[in-house]
Amino acid sequence: MIKISNKQIIDVVRFSDDKAVLVEKVPKINSESYGVNYFLLNFNDGKKEIVTKDAYLLKKFGSKRKEISEKLGNFVVPSSMVLSDKRVMVIYPTGDTGLFDENGELIRNGLLTYNDSPVCCIAEDGEYFWSVCEKENSVIRFYADNAKTDIRIGGREQATFDRPHFVSADENYVYVCCNHMNVRKIDKKTLSVSDVNRMYNGLTGYFKFGKFAIITTLDGAYCDKD
């Protein structure tokens, strides 16, 4: 496992089959606010490359990136999903959501919850997306077009997930970060749950890109390979 950043990572977005965009949080001197750095990680050679804000926004929000990012203000923090009809959905860590039409206009917002507890994150799965509800120890699959609940895995009284706080996905699996330490994965076809057999201290996020994984923690980010 190789460390690729000493800064807090607040977003990771797929750029291509062999590259990902990472957004670093950069505190401003004598201020409570912060700036951000954008860089590409090339999995083929491990090198970091400069990437523009606009390229990052295009991958995250699609063609109406300018309109959407301006309405959001803080466009780095929320998870996003570009739907098949070019609408864009976002979810903040608080559970606050927004749905933008194909022209980048906000057409719906509100709080997405499960059992009256907020959910967070978007892990894409075709016509669905997955989110986590830490309070309910649950991972929920929603219909992407209307954000209605489809299925739930886990539960408050079950041991399937322990304080799930982040979720991501690749072609085959949904990856669930639990207890800021371990990662479980859900097979998209069978819905069976198993472990990613490695522990990470201060785990904040896990992203899989083919044979490579980006792991974000409280002290930075790492890249690992199968």
Coordinates of N, CA and C in Angstrom, one line a residue:
M1 N 0.8 -1.2 0.0 CA 0.0 0.0 0.0 C 0.9 1.2 0.0
I2 N 0.6 2.2 -0.9 CA 1.5 3.3 -1.1 C 0.7 4.6 -0.8
K3 N 1.3 5.5 0.0 CA 0.6 6.7 0.4 C 0.7 7.7 -0.8
I4 N -0.4 8.3 -1.2 CA -0.4 9.2 -2.3 C -0.8 10.6 -1.9
S5 N -1.2 10.8 -0.7 CA -1.5 12.2 -0.2 C -1.4 12.3 1.3
N6 N -0.8 13.4 1.8 CA -0.8 13.6 3.2 C -1.9 14.5 3.7
K7 N -2.8 14.9 2.8 CA -3.9 15.8 3.1 C -5.2 15.1 3.1
Q8 N -6.2 15.7 3.8 CA -7.5 15.1 3.8 C -8.1 15.1 2.4
I9 N -8.6 13.9 2.0 CA -9.3 13.8 0.7 C -10.8 13.9 0.9
I10 N -11.4 14.9 0.2 CA -12.8 15.1 0.3 C -13.6 14.6 -0.9
D11 N -13.0 14.2 -1.9 CA -13.7 13.6 -3.0 C -12.8 12.7 -3.9
V12 N -13.3 11.7 -4.5 CA -12.6 10.8 -5.4 C -13.6 10.5 -6.6
V13 N -13.3 10.8 -7.8 CA -14.1 10.6 -8.9 C -13.4 9.9 -10.0
R14 N -14.1 8.9 -10.6 CA -13.5 8.2 -11.8 C -13.3 9.1 -12.9
F15 N -12.1 9.1 -13.5 CA -11.8 9.9 -14.7 C -11.8 9.1 -16.0
S16 N -11.2 7.9 -15.9 CA -11.1 7.0 -17.0 C -10.9 5.6 -16.4
D17 N -10.7 4.6 -17.2 CA -10.4 3.2 -16.7 C -9.1 3.1 -15.9
D18 N -8.2 4.0 -16.2 CA -6.9 3.9 -15.5 C -6.5 5.2 -14.7
K19 N -7.5 6.1 -14.5 CA -7.2 7.3 -13.8 C -8.4 7.7 -12.9
A20 N -8.0 8.4 -11.8 CA -9.1 8.9 -10.9 C -8.7 10.3 -10.5
V21 N -9.7 11.1 -10.2 CA -9.4 12.5 -9.8 C -9.6 12.5 -8.2
L22 N -8.6 13.1 -7.5 CA -8.7 13.2 -6.1 C -8.8 14.7 -5.8
V23 N -9.5 15.1 -4.8 CA -9.7 16.4 -4.3 C -9.1 16.5 -2.9
E24 N -8.1 17.3 -2.7 CA -7.4 17.5 -1.4 C -8.0 18.7 -0.7
K25 N -8.2 18.6 0.6 CA -8.6 19.8 1.4 C -7.3 20.5 1.8
V26 N -7.3 21.8 1.5 CA -6.1 22.6 1.9 C -6.6 23.8 2.8
P27 N -6.3 23.7 4.1 CA -6.7 24.8 5.0 C -6.0 26.1 4.7
K28 N -6.7 27.2 4.8 CA -6.2 28.5 4.6 C -5.6 29.1 5.9
I29 N -4.5 29.7 5.8 CA -3.8 30.3 6.9 C -4.6 31.3 7.6
N30 N -4.7 31.3 8.9 CA -5.5 32.2 9.7 C -6.9 32.3 9.3
S31 N -7.5 31.2 8.9 CA -8.9 31.2 8.5 C -9.5 29.9 8.8
E32 N -10.8 29.9 9.0 CA -11.6 28.6 9.2 C -12.0 28.0 7.9
S33 N -11.8 28.7 6.8 CA -12.2 28.2 5.5 C -11.0 27.4 4.9
Y34 N -11.3 26.8 3.8 CA -10.3 26.0 3.1 C -10.4 26.0 1.6
G35 N -9.3 25.7 0.9 CA -9.3 25.6 -0.5 C -9.1 24.2 -0.9
V36 N -9.0 23.9 -2.2 CA -8.9 22.5 -2.6 C -7.8 22.4 -3.7
N37 N -7.2 21.3 -3.8 CA -6.3 20.9 -4.9 C -6.9 19.8 -5.7
Y38 N -6.8 19.8 -7.0 CA -7.3 18.7 -7.8 C -6.1 18.0 -8.5
F39 N -6.1 16.6 -8.4 CA -5.0 15.9 -9.1 C -5.5 14.6 -9.6
L40 N -4.9 14.1 -10.7 CA -5.2 12.8 -11.3 C -4.1 11.8 -10.8
L41 N -4.6 10.6 -10.4 CA -3.7 9.5 -10.2 C -3.8 8.6 -11.3
N42 N -2.6 8.3 -12.0 CA -2.6 7.4 -13.1 C -2.2 6.0 -12.5
F43 N -3.1 5.0 -12.6 CA -2.8 3.7 -12.0 C -1.7 3.0 -12.8
N44 N -1.5 3.3 -14.0 CA -0.5 2.5 -14.8 C 0.9 2.8 -14.3
D45 N 1.2 4.0 -14.0 CA 2.6 4.3 -13.6 C 2.6 4.9 -12.2
G46 N 1.5 5.1 -11.5 CA 1.5 5.7 -10.2 C 1.8 7.1 -10.1
K47 N 1.8 7.8 -11.2 CA 2.2 9.2 -11.2 C 0.9 10.1 -10.9
K48 N 1.2 11.3 -10.3 CA 0.1 12.3 -10.1 C 0.2 13.3 -11.2
E49 N -0.9 13.7 -11.7 CA -0.9 14.7 -12.8 C -1.8 15.9 -12.4
I50 N -1.6 17.0 -12.9 CA -2.4 18.2 -12.7 C -3.7 18.0 -13.5
V51 N -4.9 18.4 -12.9 CA -6.1 18.3 -13.6 C -6.9 19.6 -13.3
T52 N -7.7 20.1 -14.2 CA -8.4 21.3 -14.0 C -9.7 21.1 -13.2
K53 N -10.1 22.1 -12.6 CA -11.4 22.1 -11.9 C -12.5 21.8 -12.9
D54 N -12.5 22.3 -14.1 CA -13.5 22.0 -15.0 C -13.6 20.6 -15.4
A55 N -12.4 19.9 -15.6 CA -12.4 18.5 -15.9 C -13.0 17.7 -14.8
Y56 N -12.7 18.0 -13.6 CA -13.3 17.4 -12.4 C -14.8 17.5 -12.4
L57 N -15.3 18.8 -12.6 CA -16.8 19.0 -12.6 C -17.5 18.3 -13.7
L58 N -16.8 18.2 -14.9 CA -17.4 17.4 -16.0 C -17.7 16.0 -15.7
K59 N -16.7 15.4 -15.0 CA -16.8 14.0 -14.6 C -17.9 13.8 -13.5
K60 N -18.0 14.8 -12.7 CA -18.9 14.7 -11.6 C -20.4 15.0 -11.9
F61 N -20.6 16.0 -12.7 CA -21.9 16.5 -12.9 C -22.4 16.5 -14.4
G62 N -21.5 16.2 -15.3 CA -21.9 16.2 -16.7 C -21.8 17.5 -17.4
S63 N -22.5 17.6 -18.5 CA -22.4 18.8 -19.4 C -22.9 20.1 -18.7
K64 N -23.8 20.0 -17.8 CA -24.4 21.2 -17.1 C -23.6 21.5 -15.8
R65 N -22.4 21.1 -15.8 CA -21.6 21.3 -14.6 C -21.5 22.7 -14.0
K66 N -21.4 23.7 -14.9 CA -21.3 25.1 -14.5 C -22.6 25.5 -13.7
E67 N -23.7 25.2 -14.3 CA -25.0 25.6 -13.7 C -25.2 24.9 -12.4
I68 N -24.9 23.6 -12.3 CA -25.1 22.8 -11.1 C -24.2 23.2 -10.0
S69 N -22.9 23.4 -10.3 CA -21.9 23.7 -9.3 C -22.1 25.1 -8.7
E70 N -22.6 26.0 -9.5 CA -22.9 27.4 -9.0 C -24.1 27.3 -8.1
K71 N -25.1 26.5 -8.3 CA -26.2 26.4 -7.5 C -25.9 25.7 -6.1
L72 N -25.0 24.8 -6.2 CA -24.6 24.0 -5.0 C -23.8 24.8 -4.1
G73 N -22.9 25.7 -4.6 CA -21.9 26.4 -3.8 C -20.8 25.4 -3.4
N74 N -20.9 24.6 -2.4 CA -20.0 23.6 -2.0 C -20.3 22.4 -2.8
F75 N -19.6 22.3 -4.0 CA -19.9 21.2 -4.9 C -19.0 20.0 -4.7
V76 N -18.0 20.1 -3.8 CA -17.0 19.0 -3.6 C -17.6 18.0 -2.7
V77 N -18.3 18.4 -1.7 CA -18.7 17.5 -0.6 C -19.8 16.5 -1.0
P78 N -20.8 16.8 -1.7 CA -21.9 15.8 -2.0 C -21.4 14.7 -3.0
S79 N -22.0 13.6 -2.8 CA -21.9 12.5 -3.8 C -22.9 12.9 -5.0
S80 N -22.6 12.3 -6.2 CA -23.4 12.7 -7.3 C -23.6 11.5 -8.2
M81 N -24.7 11.6 -9.0 CA -25.0 10.5 -10.0 C -25.6 11.2 -11.2
V82 N -25.1 10.9 -12.4 CA -25.7 11.4 -13.6 C -26.6 10.3 -14.1
L83 N -27.9 10.6 -14.2 CA -28.9 9.6 -14.6 C -28.9 9.4 -16.1
S84 N -29.6 8.4 -16.6 CA -29.6 8.1 -18.0 C -30.2 9.2 -18.9
D85 N -31.1 9.9 -18.3 CA -31.8 11.0 -19.0 C -31.1 12.4 -18.8
K86 N -29.8 12.3 -18.2 CA -29.0 13.5 -18.0 C -29.4 14.3 -16.8
R87 N -30.4 13.9 -16.1 CA -30.6 14.6 -14.8 C -29.5 14.2 -13.8
V88 N -29.3 15.0 -12.8 CA -28.2 14.8 -11.9 C -28.7 14.8 -10.5
M89 N -28.4 13.8 -9.7 CA -28.8 13.7 -8.3 C -27.6 13.9 -7.4
V90 N -27.7 14.7 -6.3 CA -26.6 14.8 -5.4 C -27.2 14.5 -4.0
I91 N -26.3 14.0 -3.1 CA -26.6 13.8 -1.7 C -25.4 14.2 -0.9
Y92 N -25.7 15.1 0.1 CA -24.7 15.6 1.1 C -24.6 14.6 2.2
P93 N -23.5 14.6 3.0 CA -23.4 13.7 4.1 C -24.5 13.9 5.2
T94 N -25.2 15.0 5.2 CA -26.3 15.2 6.1 C -27.6 14.6 5.6
G95 N -27.6 14.0 4.4 CA -28.8 13.4 3.8 C -29.6 14.4 3.0
D96 N -29.2 15.7 2.9 CA -29.8 16.7 2.1 C -29.6 16.3 0.6
T97 N -30.6 16.3 -0.2 CA -30.5 15.9 -1.6 C -31.0 17.0 -2.5
G98 N -30.5 16.9 -3.8 CA -31.0 17.8 -4.8 C -31.1 17.0 -6.1
L99 N -32.1 17.3 -7.0 CA -32.2 16.7 -8.3 C -32.3 17.8 -9.3
F100 N -31.4 17.8 -10.3 CA -31.3 18.8 -11.3 C -31.7 18.2 -12.6
D101 N -32.5 19.0 -13.4 CA -32.9 18.5 -14.7 C -31.8 18.6 -15.7
E102 N -32.1 18.2 -17.0 CA -31.1 18.1 -18.0 C -30.5 19.5 -18.4
N103 N -31.1 20.6 -17.9 CA -30.6 21.9 -18.1 C -29.9 22.5 -16.9
G104 N -29.7 21.7 -15.9 CA -29.0 22.1 -14.7 C -29.9 22.9 -13.7
E105 N -31.2 22.8 -13.9 CA -32.1 23.5 -13.0 C -32.5 22.6 -11.8
L106 N -32.6 23.1 -10.6 CA -33.0 22.3 -9.5 C -34.5 22.1 -9.5
I107 N -34.9 20.8 -9.6 CA -36.3 20.5 -9.7 C -36.9 19.8 -8.4
R108 N -36.0 19.3 -7.6 CA -36.4 18.7 -6.3 C -35.3 18.7 -5.3
N109 N -35.7 19.0 -4.1 CA -34.7 18.8 -3.0 C -35.4 18.3 -1.7
G110 N -34.7 18.0 -0.7 CA -35.3 17.5 0.5 C -34.3 16.6 1.2
L111 N -34.7 15.9 2.3 CA -33.9 15.1 3.1 C -34.2 13.6 2.8
L112 N -33.2 12.8 2.4 CA -33.4 11.4 2.2 C -33.1 10.6 3.4
T113 N -34.1 9.9 3.9 CA -34.0 9.2 5.1 C -34.4 7.7 5.0
Y114 N -34.0 6.9 6.0 CA -34.5 5.6 6.2 C -34.9 5.4 7.7
N115 N -36.2 5.1 8.0 CA -36.7 5.0 9.3 C -36.5 6.4 10.0
D116 N -36.7 7.5 9.3 CA -36.5 8.8 9.8 C -35.1 9.2 10.1
S117 N -34.1 8.4 9.7 CA -32.7 8.8 10.0 C -32.1 9.1 8.6
P118 N -31.3 10.1 8.5 CA -30.7 10.5 7.2 C -29.7 9.5 6.7
V119 N -29.7 9.3 5.4 CA -28.7 8.5 4.7 C -27.7 9.4 4.0
C120 N -26.6 8.8 3.6 CA -25.6 9.5 2.9 C -24.9 8.7 1.8
C121 N -24.3 9.3 0.8 CA -23.5 8.7 -0.2 C -24.4 8.2 -1.4
I122 N -23.7 8.1 -2.5 CA -24.3 7.5 -3.7 C -23.3 6.5 -4.3
A123 N -23.7 5.2 -4.4 CA -23.0 4.2 -5.1 C -23.8 3.7 -6.3
E124 N -23.4 4.0 -7.5 CA -24.2 3.7 -8.6 C -24.4 2.2 -8.9
D125 N -25.6 1.8 -9.4 CA -25.9 0.5 -9.7 C -27.0 0.4 -10.7
G126 N -26.7 0.8 -12.0 CA -27.6 0.8 -13.1 C -28.8 1.8 -12.8
E127 N -30.0 1.2 -12.7 CA -31.2 2.0 -12.5 C -31.4 2.3 -11.0
Y128 N -30.4 1.9 -10.1 CA -30.5 2.1 -8.7 C -29.3 2.9 -8.2
F129 N -29.3 3.2 -6.9 CA -28.1 3.7 -6.2 C -28.2 3.2 -4.8
W130 N -27.0 3.0 -4.2 CA -26.9 2.5 -2.8 C -26.5 3.7 -1.9
S131 N -27.1 3.7 -0.7 CA -26.7 4.7 0.3 C -26.5 4.0 1.7
V132 N -26.0 4.6 2.7 CA -25.8 4.0 4.0 C -26.6 4.8 5.0
C133 N -27.1 4.2 6.0 CA -27.7 4.8 7.2 C -27.0 4.3 8.4
E134 N -26.1 5.1 8.9 CA -25.3 4.7 10.1 C -26.1 4.4 11.3
K135 N -27.1 5.2 11.6 CA -27.9 5.0 12.8 C -28.6 3.7 12.8
E136 N -29.0 3.3 11.6 CA -29.8 2.0 11.5 C -29.0 0.8 11.1
N137 N -27.6 1.0 11.0 CA -26.7 -0.1 10.6 C -27.2 -0.7 9.3
S138 N -27.6 0.1 8.4 CA -28.2 -0.5 7.2 C -27.6 0.1 5.9
V139 N -27.6 -0.7 4.9 CA -27.3 -0.2 3.5 C -28.6 -0.4 2.7
I140 N -29.0 0.7 2.0 CA -30.2 0.7 1.3 C -30.0 1.0 -0.2
R141 N -30.7 0.2 -1.0 CA -30.8 0.4 -2.5 C -32.0 1.2 -2.8
F142 N -31.9 2.3 -3.5 CA -33.0 3.2 -3.9 C -33.1 3.1 -5.4
Y143 N -34.3 3.4 -5.9 CA -34.5 3.6 -7.3 C -34.0 5.0 -7.7
A144 N -33.2 5.0 -8.8 CA -32.5 6.3 -9.1 C -33.5 7.4 -9.6
D145 N -34.6 6.9 -10.3 CA -35.5 7.9 -10.9 C -36.3 8.7 -9.9
N146 N -36.6 8.0 -8.7 CA -37.5 8.7 -7.7 C -37.0 8.6 -6.3
A147 N -35.9 8.0 -6.1 CA -35.3 7.9 -4.7 C -36.2 7.1 -3.8
K148 N -37.0 6.2 -4.3 CA -37.8 5.3 -3.4 C -37.0 4.1 -3.0
T149 N -37.2 3.6 -1.8 CA -36.5 2.4 -1.3 C -36.9 1.2 -2.1
D150 N -35.8 0.4 -2.5 CA -36.0 -0.9 -3.2 C -35.7 -2.0 -2.2
I151 N -34.5 -2.1 -1.7 CA -34.2 -3.1 -0.7 C -33.3 -2.6 0.4
R152 N -33.2 -3.3 1.5 CA -32.4 -2.9 2.6 C -31.6 -4.2 3.0
I153 N -30.3 -4.0 3.3 CA -29.5 -5.0 3.9 C -28.9 -4.6 5.2
G154 N -29.0 -5.4 6.2 CA -28.6 -5.0 7.6 C -29.8 -4.5 8.4
G155 N -29.5 -4.0 9.6 CA -30.5 -3.5 10.4 C -29.9 -3.1 11.8
R156 N -30.7 -2.4 12.6 CA -30.2 -1.9 13.9 C -29.8 -3.1 14.8
E157 N -30.5 -4.1 14.7 CA -30.3 -5.3 15.6 C -29.5 -6.4 14.9
Q158 N -29.0 -6.1 13.7 CA -28.2 -7.1 13.0 C -26.7 -6.8 13.0
A159 N -25.9 -7.8 12.8 CA -24.4 -7.6 12.8 C -23.8 -7.5 11.4
T160 N -24.7 -7.4 10.4 CA -24.1 -7.4 9.0 C -23.2 -6.2 8.8
F161 N -23.6 -5.0 9.2 CA -22.8 -3.8 9.1 C -22.7 -3.1 10.5
D162 N -21.5 -2.7 10.8 CA -21.3 -2.0 12.1 C -21.0 -0.5 11.8
R163 N -22.0 0.3 12.0 CA -21.8 1.8 11.8 C -21.4 2.1 10.4
P164 N -22.1 1.7 9.4 CA -21.7 2.0 8.0 C -21.7 3.5 7.7
H165 N -20.6 4.1 7.2 CA -20.6 5.5 7.1 C -20.2 6.0 5.7
F166 N -19.9 5.0 4.8 CA -19.5 5.4 3.4 C -19.8 4.2 2.5
V167 N -20.2 4.5 1.3 CA -20.4 3.5 0.3 C -20.0 3.9 -1.1
S168 N -19.4 3.0 -1.9 CA -19.0 3.3 -3.2 C -19.3 2.0 -4.0
A169 N -19.0 2.0 -5.3 CA -19.3 0.8 -6.1 C -18.4 0.7 -7.3
D170 N -18.1 -0.5 -7.8 CA -17.6 -0.7 -9.1 C -18.6 -1.5 -9.9
E171 N -18.1 -2.2 -11.0 CA -19.0 -2.9 -11.8 C -19.7 -4.1 -11.1
N172 N -19.0 -4.7 -10.2 CA -19.6 -5.9 -9.6 C -20.0 -5.8 -8.2
Y173 N -19.4 -4.9 -7.4 CA -19.6 -4.9 -6.0 C -20.0 -3.5 -5.5
V174 N -20.6 -3.4 -4.3 CA -20.8 -2.2 -3.5 C -19.9 -2.4 -2.3
Y175 N -19.1 -1.3 -2.0 CA -18.2 -1.4 -1.0 C -18.6 -0.5 0.2
V176 N -18.7 -1.1 1.4 CA -19.3 -0.4 2.5 C -18.2 -0.2 3.6
C177 N -17.9 1.0 4.0 CA -16.9 1.3 5.0 C -17.7 1.3 6.4
C178 N -17.2 0.5 7.3 CA -17.8 0.3 8.6 C -16.9 0.7 9.7
N179 N -17.4 1.4 10.7 CA -16.7 1.6 12.0 C -15.4 2.3 11.8
H180 N -15.2 3.0 10.7 CA -13.9 3.7 10.4 C -12.7 2.7 10.4
M181 N -13.0 1.5 10.0 CA -11.9 0.5 10.2 C -11.9 -0.6 9.1
N182 N -13.1 -1.1 8.8 CA -13.1 -2.3 7.8 C -14.1 -2.0 6.7
V183 N -13.9 -2.8 5.6 CA -14.7 -2.7 4.4 C -15.4 -4.0 4.2
R184 N -16.8 -4.0 3.9 CA -17.5 -5.1 3.5 C -18.0 -4.8 2.1
K185 N -18.3 -5.9 1.4 CA -18.7 -5.7 0.0 C -20.0 -6.5 -0.3
I186 N -20.9 -5.9 -1.1 CA -22.1 -6.6 -1.5 C -22.0 -7.0 -3.0
D187 N -22.2 -8.2 -3.3 CA -22.3 -8.7 -4.7 C -23.6 -8.1 -5.3
K188 N -23.4 -7.3 -6.4 CA -24.6 -6.7 -7.0 C -25.6 -7.7 -7.5
K189 N -25.1 -8.9 -8.0 CA -26.0 -9.9 -8.6 C -26.7 -10.8 -7.5
T190 N -25.9 -11.2 -6.5 CA -26.5 -12.2 -5.5 C -26.9 -11.5 -4.2
L191 N -26.4 -10.3 -4.0 CA -26.7 -9.5 -2.8 C -26.0 -10.2 -1.6
S192 N -25.1 -11.1 -1.8 CA -24.3 -11.7 -0.7 C -23.3 -10.7 -0.2
V193 N -23.0 -10.8 1.1 CA -22.1 -9.8 1.8 C -20.9 -10.6 2.3
S194 N -19.7 -10.0 2.0 CA -18.4 -10.6 2.4 C -17.5 -9.5 2.8
D195 N -16.3 -9.8 3.2 CA -15.3 -8.8 3.7 C -14.2 -8.6 2.7
V196 N -13.7 -7.3 2.6 CA -12.5 -7.0 2.0 C -11.4 -7.2 3.1
N197 N -10.6 -8.2 2.9 CA -9.8 -8.7 4.0 C -8.6 -7.8 4.3
R198 N -8.9 -6.6 4.8 CA -7.8 -5.7 5.2 C -8.5 -4.7 6.1
M199 N -7.7 -4.3 7.2 CA -8.2 -3.3 8.1 C -7.5 -1.9 7.9
Y200 N -8.2 -0.8 8.1 CA -7.6 0.5 7.8 C -8.0 1.4 9.0
N201 N -7.0 1.9 9.7 CA -7.2 2.8 10.8 C -7.7 4.2 10.3
G202 N -8.7 4.7 10.9 CA -9.2 6.0 10.5 C -9.8 6.0 9.2
L203 N -10.4 4.9 8.7 CA -11.0 4.8 7.4 C -12.1 5.8 7.2
T204 N -12.0 6.5 6.0 CA -13.1 7.5 5.7 C -13.8 7.1 4.3
G205 N -13.0 6.4 3.4 CA -13.6 6.1 2.1 C -12.8 5.0 1.5
Y206 N -13.5 4.2 0.6 CA -12.8 3.1 -0.2 C -13.4 3.2 -1.6
F207 N -12.5 3.2 -2.6 CA -12.9 3.3 -4.0 C -12.2 2.3 -4.8
K208 N -12.9 1.4 -5.6 CA -12.2 0.4 -6.3 C -12.2 0.7 -7.8
F209 N -11.1 0.6 -8.4 CA -10.9 0.8 -9.9 C -10.1 -0.3 -10.5
G210 N -10.9 -1.4 -10.9 CA -10.2 -2.6 -11.4 C -9.4 -3.2 -10.3
K211 N -8.1 -3.5 -10.6 CA -7.3 -4.1 -9.6 C -6.8 -3.2 -8.5
F212 N -7.1 -1.9 -8.7 CA -6.6 -0.9 -7.7 C -7.7 -0.4 -6.8
A213 N -7.3 0.0 -5.6 CA -8.2 0.6 -4.6 C -7.5 1.9 -4.1
I214 N -8.4 2.9 -4.0 CA -7.9 4.2 -3.3 C -8.6 4.1 -1.9
I215 N -7.8 4.3 -0.9 CA -8.3 4.3 0.5 C -8.1 5.6 1.1
T216 N -9.1 6.3 1.6 CA -8.9 7.6 2.2 C -9.1 7.4 3.7
T217 N -8.2 8.0 4.5 CA -8.2 7.9 5.9 C -8.1 9.3 6.5
L218 N -8.1 9.4 7.9 CA -7.9 10.7 8.5 C -6.6 11.4 8.3
D219 N -5.6 10.6 7.9 CA -4.3 11.2 7.7 C -3.8 11.2 6.2
G220 N -4.8 11.0 5.3 CA -4.4 11.2 3.9 C -5.1 10.1 3.0
A221 N -4.4 9.7 2.0 CA -4.9 8.7 1.0 C -3.8 7.7 0.6
Y222 N -4.3 6.5 0.3 CA -3.3 5.4 -0.1 C -3.9 4.7 -1.3
C223 N -3.0 4.1 -2.1 CA -3.4 3.3 -3.2 C -2.9 1.9 -3.0
D224 N -3.8 0.9 -3.2 CA -3.4 -0.5 -3.0 C -3.8 -1.3 -4.3
K225 N -3.2 -2.4 -4.4 CA -3.4 -3.3 -5.6 C -3.7 -4.7 -5.2
D226 N -4.6 -5.4 -5.9 CA -5.0 -6.8 -5.6 C -3.7 -7.6 -5.7

